Structure formats: structure tokens, C-alpha cells
mmCIF file of C-alpha atoms in Angstrom:
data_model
loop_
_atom_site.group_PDB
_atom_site.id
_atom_site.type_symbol
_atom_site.label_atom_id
_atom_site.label_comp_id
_atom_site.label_asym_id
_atom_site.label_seq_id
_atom_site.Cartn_x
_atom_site.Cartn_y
_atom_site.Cartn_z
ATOM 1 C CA UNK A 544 1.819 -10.407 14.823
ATOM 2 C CA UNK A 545 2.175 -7.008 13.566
ATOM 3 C CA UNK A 546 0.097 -6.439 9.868
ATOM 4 C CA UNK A 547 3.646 -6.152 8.094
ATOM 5 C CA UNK A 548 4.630 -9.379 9.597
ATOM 6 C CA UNK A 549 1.396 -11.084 8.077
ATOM 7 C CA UNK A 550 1.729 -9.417 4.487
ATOM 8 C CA UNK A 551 5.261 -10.790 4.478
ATOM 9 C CA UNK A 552 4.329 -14.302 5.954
ATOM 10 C CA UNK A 553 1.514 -14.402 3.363
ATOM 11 C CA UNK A 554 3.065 -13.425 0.361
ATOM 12 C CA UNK A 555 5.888 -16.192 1.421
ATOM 13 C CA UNK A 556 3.060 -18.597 1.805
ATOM 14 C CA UNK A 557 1.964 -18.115 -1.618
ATOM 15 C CA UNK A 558 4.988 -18.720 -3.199
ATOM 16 C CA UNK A 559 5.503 -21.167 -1.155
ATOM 17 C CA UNK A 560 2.184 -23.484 -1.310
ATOM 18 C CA UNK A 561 2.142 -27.060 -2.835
ATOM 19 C CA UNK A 562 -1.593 -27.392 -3.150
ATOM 20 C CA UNK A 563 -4.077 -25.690 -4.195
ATOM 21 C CA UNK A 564 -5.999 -25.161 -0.867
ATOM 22 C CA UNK A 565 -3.007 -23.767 1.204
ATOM 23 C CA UNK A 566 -2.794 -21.402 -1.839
ATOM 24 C CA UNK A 567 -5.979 -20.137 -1.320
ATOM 25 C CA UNK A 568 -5.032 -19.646 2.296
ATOM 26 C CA UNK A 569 -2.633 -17.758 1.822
ATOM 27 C CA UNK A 570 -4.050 -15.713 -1.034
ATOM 28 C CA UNK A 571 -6.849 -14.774 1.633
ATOM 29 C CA UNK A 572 -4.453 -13.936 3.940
ATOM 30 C CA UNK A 573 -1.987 -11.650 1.721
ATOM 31 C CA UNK A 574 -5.409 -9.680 0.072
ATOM 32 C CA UNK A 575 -6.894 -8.860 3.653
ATOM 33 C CA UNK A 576 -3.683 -7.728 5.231
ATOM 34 C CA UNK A 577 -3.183 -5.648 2.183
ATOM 35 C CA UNK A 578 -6.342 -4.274 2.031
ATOM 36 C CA UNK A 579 -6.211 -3.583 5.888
ATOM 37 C CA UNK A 580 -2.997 -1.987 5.419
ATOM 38 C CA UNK A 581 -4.101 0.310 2.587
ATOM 39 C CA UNK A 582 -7.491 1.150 4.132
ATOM 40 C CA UNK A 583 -6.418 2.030 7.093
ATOM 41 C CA UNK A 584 -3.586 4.000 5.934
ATOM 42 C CA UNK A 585 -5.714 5.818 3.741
ATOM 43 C CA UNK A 586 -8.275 7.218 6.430
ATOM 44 C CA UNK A 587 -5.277 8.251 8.948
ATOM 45 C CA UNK A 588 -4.243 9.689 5.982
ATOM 46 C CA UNK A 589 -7.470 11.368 5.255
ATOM 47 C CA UNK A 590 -8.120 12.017 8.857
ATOM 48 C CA UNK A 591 -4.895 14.147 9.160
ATOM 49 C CA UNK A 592 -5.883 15.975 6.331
ATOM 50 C CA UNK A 593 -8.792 17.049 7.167
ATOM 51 C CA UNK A 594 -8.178 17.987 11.237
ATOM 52 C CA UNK A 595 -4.932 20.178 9.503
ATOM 53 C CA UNK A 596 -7.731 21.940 7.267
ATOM 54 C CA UNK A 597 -9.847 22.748 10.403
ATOM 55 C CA UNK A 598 -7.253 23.434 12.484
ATOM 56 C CA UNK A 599 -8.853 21.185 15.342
ATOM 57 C CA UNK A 600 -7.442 22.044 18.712
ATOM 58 C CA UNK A 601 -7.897 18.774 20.078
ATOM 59 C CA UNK A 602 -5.267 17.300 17.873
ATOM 60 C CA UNK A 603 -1.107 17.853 18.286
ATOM 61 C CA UNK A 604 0.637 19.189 15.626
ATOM 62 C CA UNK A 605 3.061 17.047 15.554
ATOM 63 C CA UNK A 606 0.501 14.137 14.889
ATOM 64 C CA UNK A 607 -0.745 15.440 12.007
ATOM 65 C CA UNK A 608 2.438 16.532 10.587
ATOM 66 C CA UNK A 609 3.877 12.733 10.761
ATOM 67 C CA UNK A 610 1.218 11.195 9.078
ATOM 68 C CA UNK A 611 0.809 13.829 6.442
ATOM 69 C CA UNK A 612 3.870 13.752 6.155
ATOM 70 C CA UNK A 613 3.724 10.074 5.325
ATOM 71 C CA UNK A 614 0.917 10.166 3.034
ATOM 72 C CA UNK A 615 2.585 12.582 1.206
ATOM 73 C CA UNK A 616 5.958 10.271 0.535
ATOM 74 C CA UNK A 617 6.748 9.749 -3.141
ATOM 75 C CA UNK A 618 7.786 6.551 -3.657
ATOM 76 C CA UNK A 619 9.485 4.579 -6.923
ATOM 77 C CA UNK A 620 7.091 2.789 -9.016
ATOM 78 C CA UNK A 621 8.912 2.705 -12.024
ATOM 79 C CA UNK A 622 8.670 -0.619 -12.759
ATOM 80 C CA UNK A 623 4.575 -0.471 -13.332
ATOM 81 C CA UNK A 624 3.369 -1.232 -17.072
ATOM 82 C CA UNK A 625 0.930 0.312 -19.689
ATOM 83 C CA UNK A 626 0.028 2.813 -22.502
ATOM 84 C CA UNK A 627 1.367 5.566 -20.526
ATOM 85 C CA UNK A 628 4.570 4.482 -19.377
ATOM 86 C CA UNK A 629 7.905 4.413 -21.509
ATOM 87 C CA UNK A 630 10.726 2.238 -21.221
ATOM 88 C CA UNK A 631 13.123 2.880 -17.845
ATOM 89 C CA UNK A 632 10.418 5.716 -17.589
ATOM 90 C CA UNK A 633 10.561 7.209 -13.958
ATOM 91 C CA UNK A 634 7.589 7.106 -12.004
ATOM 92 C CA UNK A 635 6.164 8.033 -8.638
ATOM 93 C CA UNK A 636 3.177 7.763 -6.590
ATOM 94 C CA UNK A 637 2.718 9.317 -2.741
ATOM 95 C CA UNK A 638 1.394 6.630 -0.234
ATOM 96 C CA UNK A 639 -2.040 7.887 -0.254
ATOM 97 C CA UNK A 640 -2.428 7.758 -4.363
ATOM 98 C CA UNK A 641 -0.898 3.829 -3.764
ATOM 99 C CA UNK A 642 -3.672 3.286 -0.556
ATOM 100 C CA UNK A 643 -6.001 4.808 -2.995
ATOM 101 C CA UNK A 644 -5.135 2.139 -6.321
ATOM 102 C CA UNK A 645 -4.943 -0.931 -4.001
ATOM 103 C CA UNK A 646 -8.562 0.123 -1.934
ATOM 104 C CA UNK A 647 -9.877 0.391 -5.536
ATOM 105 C CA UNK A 648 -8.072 -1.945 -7.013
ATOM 106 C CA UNK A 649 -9.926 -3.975 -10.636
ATOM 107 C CA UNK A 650 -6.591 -5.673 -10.716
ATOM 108 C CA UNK A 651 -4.592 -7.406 -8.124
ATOM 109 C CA UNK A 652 -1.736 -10.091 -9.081
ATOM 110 C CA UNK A 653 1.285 -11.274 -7.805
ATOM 111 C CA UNK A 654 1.904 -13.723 -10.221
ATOM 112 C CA UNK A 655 3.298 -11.248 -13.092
ATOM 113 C CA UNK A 656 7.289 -10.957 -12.335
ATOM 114 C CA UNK A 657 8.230 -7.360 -12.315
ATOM 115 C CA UNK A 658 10.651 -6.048 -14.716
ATOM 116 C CA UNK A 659 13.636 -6.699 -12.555
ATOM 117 C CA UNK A 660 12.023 -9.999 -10.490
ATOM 118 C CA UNK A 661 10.998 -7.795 -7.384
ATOM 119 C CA UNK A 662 8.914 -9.216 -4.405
ATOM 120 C CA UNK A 663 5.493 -7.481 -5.234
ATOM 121 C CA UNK A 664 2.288 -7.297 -7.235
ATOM 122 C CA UNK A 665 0.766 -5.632 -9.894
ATOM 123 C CA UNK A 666 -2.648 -3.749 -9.166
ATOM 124 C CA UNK A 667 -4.827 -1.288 -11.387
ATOM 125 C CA UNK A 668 -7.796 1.016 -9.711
ATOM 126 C CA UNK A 669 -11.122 0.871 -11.485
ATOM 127 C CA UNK A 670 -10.545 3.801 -13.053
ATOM 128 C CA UNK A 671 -6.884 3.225 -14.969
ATOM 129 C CA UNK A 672 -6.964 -0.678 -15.540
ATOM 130 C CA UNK A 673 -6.945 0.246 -19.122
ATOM 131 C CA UNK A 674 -4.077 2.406 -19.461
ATOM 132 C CA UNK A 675 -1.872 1.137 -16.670
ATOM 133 C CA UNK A 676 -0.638 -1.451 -14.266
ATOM 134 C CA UNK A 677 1.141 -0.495 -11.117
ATOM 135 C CA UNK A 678 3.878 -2.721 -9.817
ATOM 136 C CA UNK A 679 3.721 -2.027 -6.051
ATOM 137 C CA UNK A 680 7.408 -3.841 -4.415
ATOM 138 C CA UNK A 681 6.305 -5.297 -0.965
ATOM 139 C CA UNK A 682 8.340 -3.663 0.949
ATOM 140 C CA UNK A 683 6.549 -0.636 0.451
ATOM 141 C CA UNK A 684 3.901 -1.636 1.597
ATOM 142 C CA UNK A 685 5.780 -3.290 4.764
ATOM 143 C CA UNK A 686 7.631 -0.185 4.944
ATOM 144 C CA UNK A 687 4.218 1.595 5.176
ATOM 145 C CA UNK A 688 2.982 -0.539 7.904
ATOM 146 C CA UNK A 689 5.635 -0.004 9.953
ATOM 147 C CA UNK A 690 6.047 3.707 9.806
ATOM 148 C CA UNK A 691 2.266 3.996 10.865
ATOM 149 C CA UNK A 692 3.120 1.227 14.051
ATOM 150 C CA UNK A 693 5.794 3.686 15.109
ATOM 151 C CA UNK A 694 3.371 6.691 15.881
ATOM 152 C CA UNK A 695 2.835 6.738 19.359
ATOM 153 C CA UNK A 696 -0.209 5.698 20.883
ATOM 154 C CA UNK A 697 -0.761 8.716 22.737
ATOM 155 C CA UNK A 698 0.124 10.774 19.618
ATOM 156 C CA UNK A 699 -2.802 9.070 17.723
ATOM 157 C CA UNK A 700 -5.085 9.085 20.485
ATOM 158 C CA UNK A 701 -4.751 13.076 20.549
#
């Protein structure tokens, strides 16, 4: 099973759950995909960054180019919540700033409905918990995941 297809089966679980225990379950479940996702995101991410700075012959072009590409995606988050944020305020984060809040995350709930009832969670990073609250829709995430399983193996491997 792909790591999209286990963040979605997870976060269905938790909704989902009649007791307690397969709540837990799936609350496991959902948080370790996630962070998986995010974590490994984040150091392709970082990875391209730096082998584009060095110019390292060993790597294609083209492979860095996608997944900088990627992290560099800005991506609605308008529905997140705090001090800083205004009503129908527009608001954007790049994949790598989202990787970045979730690896870091104080804050991580699912619970809170989003503005418009959105499949999602909230999540803060240590260092903005006080002034804001990102909502994060799943399929961003998912969407994420999915982009990064259609790079080619022999692209990444080079």
C-alpha cells in the first residue's frame, strides 16, 4: 500500500472508530504516515537543494528540477487560524514550509472542523503555535505523496 493510500485509510479509520482502542490505532497509523510523508519529503526536498547548489555531476538535471520544483509549490492554506490571519484572508505555504510545520509540529489535530468542513487537520510548528494554526486539507498531503511516487526510480537513483 502506497503511503497516500495509508494516510487516507487512516484518517477514514479515525473517523470511523467505535472504541476507543481502534481509535488509537488509527491515530498511530494517520501520525506515522504523516510524519513519514513530511520527513521524507522534506530531505528530497533538501537533498535537491543542495546537489543544485553544488552543481553535482552525478545527479540529472531533470531530477533535481522535479523535486525542486515540487518543494517549491504554493499551495492554499487559507483556511488556517490565528493572530495573524484575517477573515477570507489568502494564504499560502510551498510544500517544504508545510513538511517543515508538520516535522515540527507542537500541534497536531484533526478533530477541529475547518472553516468550510474540509478533510484535514490543524498543526502549529514549535515556533508559531502562538500566533497561528495551519489547516493542512488531506489531499495535499496525498497529493504530495503521490507526486514524489511518480519520480522515476532511476531518476532518483541518479
Amino acid at each position: 500500500m502506497r503511503k497516500s493510500e495509508e494516510l487516507e485509510r487512516a484518517y477514514l479509520d479515525i473517523r470511523l472508530a467505535k472504541h476507543a482502542a481502534d481509535e488509537a490505532e488509527a491515530i498511530f497509523q494517520f501520525e506515522k504516515a504523516l510524519l513519514w510523508i513530511s520527513f521524507f519529503s522534506r530531505r528530497l526536498f533538501d537533498e535537491a537543494k543542495m546537489l543544485a547548489e553544488i552543481s553535482m555531476s552525478i545527479t540529472q538535471a531533470e531530477h533535481v528540477d522535479i523535486i525542486s520544483r515540487l518543494a517549491e509549490q504554493r499551495l492554499d492554506l487559507s483556511e488556517s487560524v490565528g493572530k495573524e490571519f484575517q477573515p477570507n484572508m489568502s494564504f499560502c505555504l510551498d510544500y517544504y514550509r508545510i513538511c517543515n510545520e508538520i516535522v515540527h509540529s507542537k500541534v497536531l489535530n484533526w478533530e477541529w472542523v475547518s472553516p468550510t468542513g474540509r478533510d484535514g487537520f490543524f498543526c502549529s510548528s514549535d515556533r508559531k503555535s502562538a500566533t497561528r494554526f495551519l489547516f493542512v486539507p488531506l489531499e495535499v498531503i496525498v497529493t504530495l505523496s503521490q507526486e514524489i511516487a511518480k519520480i522515476s526510480p532511476s531518476q532518483a537513483s541518479q
